[in-house]
Short mmCIF file of C-alpha atoms and ligand atoms in Angstrom, two decimals:
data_model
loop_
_atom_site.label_atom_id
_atom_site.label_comp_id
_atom_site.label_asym_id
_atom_site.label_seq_id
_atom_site.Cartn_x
_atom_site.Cartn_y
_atom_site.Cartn_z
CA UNK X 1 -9.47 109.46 218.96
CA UNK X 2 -7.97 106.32 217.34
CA UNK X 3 -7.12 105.64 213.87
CA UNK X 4 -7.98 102.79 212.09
CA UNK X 5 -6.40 102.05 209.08
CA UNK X 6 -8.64 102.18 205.93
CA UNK X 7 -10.05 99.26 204.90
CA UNK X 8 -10.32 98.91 200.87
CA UNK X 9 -13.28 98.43 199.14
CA UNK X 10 -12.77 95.64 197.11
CA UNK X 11 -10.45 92.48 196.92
CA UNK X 12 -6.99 93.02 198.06
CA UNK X 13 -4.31 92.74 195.32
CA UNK X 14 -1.35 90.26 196.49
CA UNK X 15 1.80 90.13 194.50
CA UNK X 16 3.45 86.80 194.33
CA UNK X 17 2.62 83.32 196.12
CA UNK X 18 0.25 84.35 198.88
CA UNK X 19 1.31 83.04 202.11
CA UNK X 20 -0.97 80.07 203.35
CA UNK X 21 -3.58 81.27 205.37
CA UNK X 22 -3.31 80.67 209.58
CA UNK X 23 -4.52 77.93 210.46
CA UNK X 24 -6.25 77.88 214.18
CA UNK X 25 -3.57 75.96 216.42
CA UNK X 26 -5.88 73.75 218.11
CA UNK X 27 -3.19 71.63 220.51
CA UNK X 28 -6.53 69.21 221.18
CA UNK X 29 -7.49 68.69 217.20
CA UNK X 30 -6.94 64.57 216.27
CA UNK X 31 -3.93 64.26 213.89
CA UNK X 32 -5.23 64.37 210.20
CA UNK X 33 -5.16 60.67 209.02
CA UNK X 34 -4.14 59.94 205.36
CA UNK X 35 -6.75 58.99 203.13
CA UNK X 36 -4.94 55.26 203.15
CA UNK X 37 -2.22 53.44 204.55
CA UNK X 38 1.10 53.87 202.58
CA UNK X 39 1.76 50.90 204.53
CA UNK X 40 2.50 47.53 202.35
CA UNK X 41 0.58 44.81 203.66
CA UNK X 42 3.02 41.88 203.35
CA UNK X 43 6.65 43.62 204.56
CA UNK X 44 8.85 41.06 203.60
CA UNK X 45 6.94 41.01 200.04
CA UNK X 46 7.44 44.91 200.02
CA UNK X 47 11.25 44.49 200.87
CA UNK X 48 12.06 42.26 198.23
CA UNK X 49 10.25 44.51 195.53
CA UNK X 50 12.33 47.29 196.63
CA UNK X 51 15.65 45.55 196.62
CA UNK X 52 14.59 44.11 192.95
CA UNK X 53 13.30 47.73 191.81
CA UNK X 54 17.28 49.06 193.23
CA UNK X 55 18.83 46.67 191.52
CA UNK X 56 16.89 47.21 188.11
CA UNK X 57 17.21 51.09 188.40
CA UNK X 58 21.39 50.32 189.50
CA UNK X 59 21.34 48.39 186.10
CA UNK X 60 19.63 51.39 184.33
CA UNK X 61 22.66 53.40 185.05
CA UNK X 62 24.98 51.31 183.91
CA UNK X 63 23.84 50.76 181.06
CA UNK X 64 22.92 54.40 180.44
CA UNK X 65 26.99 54.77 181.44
CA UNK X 66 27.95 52.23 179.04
CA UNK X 67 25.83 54.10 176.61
CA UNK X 68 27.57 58.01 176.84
CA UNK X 69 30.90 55.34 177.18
CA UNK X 70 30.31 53.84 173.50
CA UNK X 71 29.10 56.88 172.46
CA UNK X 72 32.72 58.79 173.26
CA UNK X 73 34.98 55.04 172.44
CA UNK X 74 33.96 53.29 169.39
CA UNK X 75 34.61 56.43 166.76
CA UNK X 76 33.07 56.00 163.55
CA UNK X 77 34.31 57.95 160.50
CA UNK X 78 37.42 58.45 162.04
CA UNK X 79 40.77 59.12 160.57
CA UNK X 80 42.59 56.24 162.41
CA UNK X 81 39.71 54.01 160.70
CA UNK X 82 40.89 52.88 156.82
CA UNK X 83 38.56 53.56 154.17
CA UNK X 84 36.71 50.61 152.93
CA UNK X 85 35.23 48.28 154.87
CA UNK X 86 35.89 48.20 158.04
CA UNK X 87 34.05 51.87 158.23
CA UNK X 88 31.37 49.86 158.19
CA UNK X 89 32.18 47.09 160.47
CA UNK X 90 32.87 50.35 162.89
CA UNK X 91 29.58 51.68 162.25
CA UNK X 92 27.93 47.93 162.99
CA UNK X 93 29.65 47.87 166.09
CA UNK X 94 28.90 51.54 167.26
CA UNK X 95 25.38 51.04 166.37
CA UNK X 96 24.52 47.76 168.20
CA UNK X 97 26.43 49.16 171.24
CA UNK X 98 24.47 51.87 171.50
CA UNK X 99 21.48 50.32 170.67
CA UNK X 100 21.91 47.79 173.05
CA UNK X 101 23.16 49.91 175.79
CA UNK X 102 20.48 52.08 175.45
CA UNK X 103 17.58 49.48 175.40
CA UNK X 104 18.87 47.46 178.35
CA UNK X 105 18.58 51.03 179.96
CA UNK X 106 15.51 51.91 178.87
CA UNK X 107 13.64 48.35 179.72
CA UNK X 108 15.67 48.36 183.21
CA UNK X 109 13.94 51.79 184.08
CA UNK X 110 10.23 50.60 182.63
CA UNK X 111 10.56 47.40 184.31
CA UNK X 112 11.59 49.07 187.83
CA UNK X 113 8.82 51.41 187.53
CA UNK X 114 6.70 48.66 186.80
CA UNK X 115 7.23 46.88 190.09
CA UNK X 116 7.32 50.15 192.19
CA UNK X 117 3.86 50.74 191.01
CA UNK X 118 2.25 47.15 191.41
CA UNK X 119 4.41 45.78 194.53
CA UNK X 120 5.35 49.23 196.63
CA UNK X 121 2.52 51.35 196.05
CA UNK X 122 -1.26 50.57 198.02
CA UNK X 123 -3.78 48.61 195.55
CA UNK X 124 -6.63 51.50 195.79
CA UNK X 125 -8.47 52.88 193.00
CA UNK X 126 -9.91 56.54 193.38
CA UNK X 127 -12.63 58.11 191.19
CA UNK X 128 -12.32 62.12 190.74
CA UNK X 129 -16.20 63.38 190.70
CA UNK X 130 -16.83 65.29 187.71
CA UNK X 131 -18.12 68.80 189.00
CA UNK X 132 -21.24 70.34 187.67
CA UNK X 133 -21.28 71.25 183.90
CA UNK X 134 -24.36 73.73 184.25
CA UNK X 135 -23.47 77.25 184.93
CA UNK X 136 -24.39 78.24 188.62
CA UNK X 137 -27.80 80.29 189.01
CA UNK X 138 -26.18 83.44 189.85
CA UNK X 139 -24.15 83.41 186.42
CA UNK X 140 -27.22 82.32 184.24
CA UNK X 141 -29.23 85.41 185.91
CA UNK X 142 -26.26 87.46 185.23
CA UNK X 143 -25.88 86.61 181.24
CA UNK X 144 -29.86 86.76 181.13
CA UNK X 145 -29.73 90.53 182.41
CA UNK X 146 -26.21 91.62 180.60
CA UNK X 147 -28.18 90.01 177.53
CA UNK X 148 -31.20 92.25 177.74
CA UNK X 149 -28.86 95.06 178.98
CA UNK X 150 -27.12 94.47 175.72
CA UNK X 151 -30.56 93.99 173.63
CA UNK X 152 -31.46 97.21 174.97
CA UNK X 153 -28.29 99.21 174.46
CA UNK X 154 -28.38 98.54 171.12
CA UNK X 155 -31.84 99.63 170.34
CA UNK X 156 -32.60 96.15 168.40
CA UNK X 157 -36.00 95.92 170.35
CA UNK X 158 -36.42 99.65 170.88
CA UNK X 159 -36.48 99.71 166.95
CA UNK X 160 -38.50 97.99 164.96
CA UNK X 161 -38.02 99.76 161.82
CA UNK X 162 -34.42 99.21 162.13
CA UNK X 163 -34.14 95.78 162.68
CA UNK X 164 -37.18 94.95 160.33
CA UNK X 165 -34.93 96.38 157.63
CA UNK X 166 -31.93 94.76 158.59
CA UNK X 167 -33.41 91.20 158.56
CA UNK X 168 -34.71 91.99 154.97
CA UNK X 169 -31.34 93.50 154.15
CA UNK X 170 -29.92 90.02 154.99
CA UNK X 171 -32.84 87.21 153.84
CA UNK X 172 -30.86 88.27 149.96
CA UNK X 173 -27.51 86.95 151.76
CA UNK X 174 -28.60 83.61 153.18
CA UNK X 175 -29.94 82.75 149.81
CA UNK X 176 -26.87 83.58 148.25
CA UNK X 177 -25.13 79.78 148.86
CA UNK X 178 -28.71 78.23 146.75
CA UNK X 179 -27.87 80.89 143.59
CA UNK X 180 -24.12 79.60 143.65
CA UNK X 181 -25.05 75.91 143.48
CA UNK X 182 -26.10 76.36 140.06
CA UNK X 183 -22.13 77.24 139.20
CA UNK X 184 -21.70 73.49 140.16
CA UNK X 185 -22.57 73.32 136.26
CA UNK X 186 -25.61 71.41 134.73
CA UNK X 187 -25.41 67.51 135.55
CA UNK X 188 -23.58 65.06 133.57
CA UNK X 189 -27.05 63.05 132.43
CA UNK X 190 -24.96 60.04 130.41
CA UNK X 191 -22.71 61.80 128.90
CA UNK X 192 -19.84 59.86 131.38
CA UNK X 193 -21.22 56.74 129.94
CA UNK X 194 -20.13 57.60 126.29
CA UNK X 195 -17.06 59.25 124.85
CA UNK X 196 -16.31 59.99 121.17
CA UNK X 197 -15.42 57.23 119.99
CA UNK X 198 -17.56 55.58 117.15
CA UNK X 199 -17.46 53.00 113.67
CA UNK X 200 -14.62 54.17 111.46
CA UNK X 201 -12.50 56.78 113.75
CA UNK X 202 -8.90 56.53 113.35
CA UNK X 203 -6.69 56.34 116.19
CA UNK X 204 -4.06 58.86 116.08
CA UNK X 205 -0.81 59.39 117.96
CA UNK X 206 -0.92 61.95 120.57
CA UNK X 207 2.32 63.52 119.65
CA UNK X 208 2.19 63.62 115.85
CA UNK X 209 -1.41 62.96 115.45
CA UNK X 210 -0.28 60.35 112.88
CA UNK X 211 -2.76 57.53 111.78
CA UNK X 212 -1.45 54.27 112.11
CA UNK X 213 -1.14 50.32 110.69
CA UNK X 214 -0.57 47.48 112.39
CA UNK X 215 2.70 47.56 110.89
CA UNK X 216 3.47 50.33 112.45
CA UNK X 217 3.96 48.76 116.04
CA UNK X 218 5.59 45.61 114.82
CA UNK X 219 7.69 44.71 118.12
CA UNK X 220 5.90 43.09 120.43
CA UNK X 221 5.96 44.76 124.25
CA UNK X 222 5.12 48.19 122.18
CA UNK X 223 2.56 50.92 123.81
CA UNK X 224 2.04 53.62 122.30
CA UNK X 225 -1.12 56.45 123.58
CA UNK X 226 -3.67 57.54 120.82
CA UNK X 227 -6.40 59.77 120.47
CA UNK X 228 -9.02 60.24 118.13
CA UNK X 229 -8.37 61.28 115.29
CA UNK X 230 -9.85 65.18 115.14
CA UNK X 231 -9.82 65.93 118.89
CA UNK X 232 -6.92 66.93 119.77
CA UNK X 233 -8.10 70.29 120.27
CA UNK X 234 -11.13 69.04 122.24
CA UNK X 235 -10.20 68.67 125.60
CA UNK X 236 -13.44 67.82 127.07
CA UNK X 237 -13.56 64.48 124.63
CA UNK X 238 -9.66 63.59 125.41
CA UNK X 239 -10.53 64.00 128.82
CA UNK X 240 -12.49 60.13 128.11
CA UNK X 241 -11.26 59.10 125.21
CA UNK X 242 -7.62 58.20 125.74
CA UNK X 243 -6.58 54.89 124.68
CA UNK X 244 -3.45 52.65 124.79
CA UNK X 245 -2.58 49.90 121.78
CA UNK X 246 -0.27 47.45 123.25
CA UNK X 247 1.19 44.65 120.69
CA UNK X 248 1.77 41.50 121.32
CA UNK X 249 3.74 38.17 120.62
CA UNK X 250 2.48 35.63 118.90
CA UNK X 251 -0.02 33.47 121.46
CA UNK X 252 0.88 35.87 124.30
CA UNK X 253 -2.69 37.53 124.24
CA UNK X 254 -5.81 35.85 125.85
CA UNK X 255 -8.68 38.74 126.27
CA UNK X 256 -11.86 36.46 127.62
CA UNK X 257 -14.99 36.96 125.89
CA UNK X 258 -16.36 38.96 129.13
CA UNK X 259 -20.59 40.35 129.49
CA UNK X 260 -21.82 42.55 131.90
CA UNK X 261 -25.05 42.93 131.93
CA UNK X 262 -25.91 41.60 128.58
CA UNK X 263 -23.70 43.69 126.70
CA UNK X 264 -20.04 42.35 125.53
CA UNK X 265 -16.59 43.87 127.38
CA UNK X 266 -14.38 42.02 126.02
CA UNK X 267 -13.05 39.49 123.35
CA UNK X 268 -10.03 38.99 121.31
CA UNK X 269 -12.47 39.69 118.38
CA UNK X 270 -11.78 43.35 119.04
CA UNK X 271 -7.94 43.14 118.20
CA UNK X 272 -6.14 43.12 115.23
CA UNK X 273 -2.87 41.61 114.42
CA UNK X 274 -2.43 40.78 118.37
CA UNK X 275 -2.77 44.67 119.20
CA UNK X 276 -5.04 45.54 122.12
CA UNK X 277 -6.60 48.84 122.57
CA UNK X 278 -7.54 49.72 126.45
CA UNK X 279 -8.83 53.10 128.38
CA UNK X 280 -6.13 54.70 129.24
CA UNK X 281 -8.49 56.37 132.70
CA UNK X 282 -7.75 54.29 135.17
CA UNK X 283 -10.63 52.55 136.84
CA UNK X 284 -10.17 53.58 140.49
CA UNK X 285 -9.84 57.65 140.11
CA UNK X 286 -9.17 58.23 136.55
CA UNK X 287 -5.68 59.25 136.74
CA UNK X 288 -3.68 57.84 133.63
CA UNK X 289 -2.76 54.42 133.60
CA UNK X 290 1.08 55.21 131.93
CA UNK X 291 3.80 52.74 132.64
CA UNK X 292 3.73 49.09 130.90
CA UNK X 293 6.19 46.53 131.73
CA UNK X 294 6.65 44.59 128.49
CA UNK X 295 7.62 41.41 130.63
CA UNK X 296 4.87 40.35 132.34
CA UNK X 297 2.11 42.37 130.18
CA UNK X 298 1.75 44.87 133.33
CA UNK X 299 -0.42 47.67 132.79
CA UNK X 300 0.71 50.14 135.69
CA UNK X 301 -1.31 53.23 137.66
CA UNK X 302 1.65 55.54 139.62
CA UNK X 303 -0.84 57.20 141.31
CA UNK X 304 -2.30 53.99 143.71
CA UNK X 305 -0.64 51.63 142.27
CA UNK X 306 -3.21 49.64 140.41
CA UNK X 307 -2.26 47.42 137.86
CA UNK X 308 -3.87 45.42 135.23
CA UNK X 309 -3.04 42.44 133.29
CA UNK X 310 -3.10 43.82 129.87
CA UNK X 311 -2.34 39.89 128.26
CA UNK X 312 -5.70 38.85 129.96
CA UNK X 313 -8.29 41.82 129.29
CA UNK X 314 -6.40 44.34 131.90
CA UNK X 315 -8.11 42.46 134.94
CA UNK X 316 -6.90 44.05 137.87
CA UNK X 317 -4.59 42.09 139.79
CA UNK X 318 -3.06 44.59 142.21
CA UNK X 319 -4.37 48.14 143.80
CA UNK X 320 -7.39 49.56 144.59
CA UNK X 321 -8.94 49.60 141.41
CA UNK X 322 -12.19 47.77 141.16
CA UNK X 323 -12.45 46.80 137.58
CA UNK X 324 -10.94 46.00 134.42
CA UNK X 325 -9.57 48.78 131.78
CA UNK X 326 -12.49 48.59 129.06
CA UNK X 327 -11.19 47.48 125.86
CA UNK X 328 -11.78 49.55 122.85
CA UNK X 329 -12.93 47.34 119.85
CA UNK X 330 -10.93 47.54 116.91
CA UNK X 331 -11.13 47.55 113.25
CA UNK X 332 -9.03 48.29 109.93
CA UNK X 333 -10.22 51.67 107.30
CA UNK X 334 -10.61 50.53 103.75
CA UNK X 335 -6.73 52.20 104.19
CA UNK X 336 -5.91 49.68 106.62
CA UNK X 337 -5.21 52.06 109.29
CA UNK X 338 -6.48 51.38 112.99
CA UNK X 339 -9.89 52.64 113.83
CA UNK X 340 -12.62 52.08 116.48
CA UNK X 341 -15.26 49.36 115.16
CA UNK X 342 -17.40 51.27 118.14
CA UNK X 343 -17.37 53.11 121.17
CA UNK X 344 -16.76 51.48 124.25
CA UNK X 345 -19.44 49.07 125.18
CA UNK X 346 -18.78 49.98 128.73
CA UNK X 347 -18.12 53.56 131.10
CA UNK X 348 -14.25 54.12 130.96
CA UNK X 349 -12.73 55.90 134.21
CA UNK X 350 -13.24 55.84 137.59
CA UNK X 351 -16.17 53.48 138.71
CA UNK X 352 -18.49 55.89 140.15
CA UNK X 353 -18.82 57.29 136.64
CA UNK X 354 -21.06 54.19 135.74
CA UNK X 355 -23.47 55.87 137.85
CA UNK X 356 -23.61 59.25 135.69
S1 FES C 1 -6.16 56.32 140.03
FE1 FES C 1 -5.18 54.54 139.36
S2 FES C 1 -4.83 53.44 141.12
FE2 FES C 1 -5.82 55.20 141.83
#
């Protein structure tokens, strides 16, 4: 009796590349032909695109040569160069020959590729089919059964006590996200639209809480932060309230008498003794407006860069911010210290706080 060797059972485990299947020597088969010539049509066309793509790619490597060559030759920060200026004449001269060197060689190569592909190589365009996105039948009967098999296994549809119980042990859990909007806090109603400001409140320093006179920022090109007076403590209020006096020269100031909507913004009525009072929110986000240059009356933002024109009612004349600091209207105390004449006619901070 013969033996034949078992067969296995299931696919045969190779190890490594498999070697490429037999193919049926058929000595009559046609020659396969290639999809498309790689035949130029014009010759003499092709043979002068090849002797210009040689020469580019020739000039790619010398220049990649002369590259590694200035790379090793023109030392810089080396001990045979003095100190002083002609350390950097040497690093002038290493830098634009190997920045030249390096682009010729890079632009050589590009360009030779360029005219391999669009003079050597055959003008065809191919599309590449997309295959079929949807699953094949056999795999969507398979997930439908492992699915049910799965279902079944896990006795969600065999019992109906347990799963009732375990959709009312969740319906708590997907309501959860609705309780813990509430922690979003209760909405702002107007209370953006107003800060603490009001008829009579002194402006105090932020550092010493020390009420101030006019004489008291004499020199023009002074800013100085206040608060008001009583608040320090309140940081909800300062959070608004934050104002900047700025003093100025004689004539320099030239606030506009400014409405919006009816109600007044702005007017040099609201100074005293050429001393300006502005938000100190900045109108785009709210961060602080902090840096003044005394020169040109700049009101600065660091964090976009806004800035305002503190001379001419803090217009903005640079950034992102979309409107003017509001002005704070001033007065004297029977004392003759600075106070508020009233709160600002207008939202301070960022502009979407209008809307609150
Ligand atoms: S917050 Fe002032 S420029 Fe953005």
């Amino acid at each position: 009796m013969i033996q034949t060797p078992e067969e296995p059972l299931g696919p045969r485990r190779v190890i490594g590349t498999p070697s490429p299947a037999p193919r049926a020597v058929d000595a009559q088969a046609e020659p396969e032909q290639p999809a498309f010539s790689a035949d130029p049509p014009n010759v003499q066309h092709a043979k002068n695109a090849e002797r210009l793509v040689a020469a580019l790619f020739v000039l790619a490597f010398l220049a990649g040569c002369g590259f590694i060559a200035a790379y090793i030759g023109l030392e810089v920060g080396s001990s045979t160069i003095p100190k002083g200026g002609n350390d950097v004449v040497a690093v002038l001269r290493s830098n634009m020959a190997l920045g030249t060197s390096l682009a010729v060689a890079l632009l050589a190569l590009g360009t030779g590729s360029m005219i391999w592909v669009r003079h050597l190589t055959p003008d065809i365009e191919i599309a590449e089919e997309r295959h079929e996105l949807e699953s094949a039948p056999e795999d969507r009967r398979a997930f439908k059964r492992d699915f049910a098999e799965g279902a079944a296994i896990s006795q969600v549809t065999r019992r109906p006590l347990v799963r009732r119980t375990m959709l009312l042990a969740t319906a708590p859990l997907a309501l959860a996200p609705l309780v813990l909007l509430r922690d979003l806090g209760p909405l702002p109603q107007t209370d953006l639209r107003h800060t603490v400001w009001k008829k009579g409140l002194r402006a105090v320093t932020l550092g010493g809480l020390r009420p101030l006179r006019p004489a008291d920022i004499s020199t023009p090109g002074s800013m100085i932060t206040v608060i008001p007076e009583g608040y320090q403590d309140n940081d909800n209020a300062l959070a608004k309230a934050g104002v900047i006096l700025i003093k100025f020269g004689p004539g320099e100031l030239h606030i506009p008498t400014n409405y919006n909507g009816g109600t007044l913004v702005s007017t040099m009525n609201w100074t005293i003794d050429n001393i300006v009072a502005y938000s100190k929110i900045c109108t785009h986000v709210g961060c602080p407006v902090a840096l003044y240059e005394q020169t040109t009356h700049h009101i600065l933002c660091p964090c976009h860069q806004s800035t305002f024109d503190a001379a001419n009612g803090a217009n903005v004349i640079f950034g992102p911010a979309a409107r003017a600091l509001p002005q704070l209207p001033l007065m004297l105390t029977s004392e003759g210290y600075i106070a508020a004449a009233s709160d600002f006619t207008q939202p301070v901070g960022p502009s979407f706080w209008e809307r609150g």
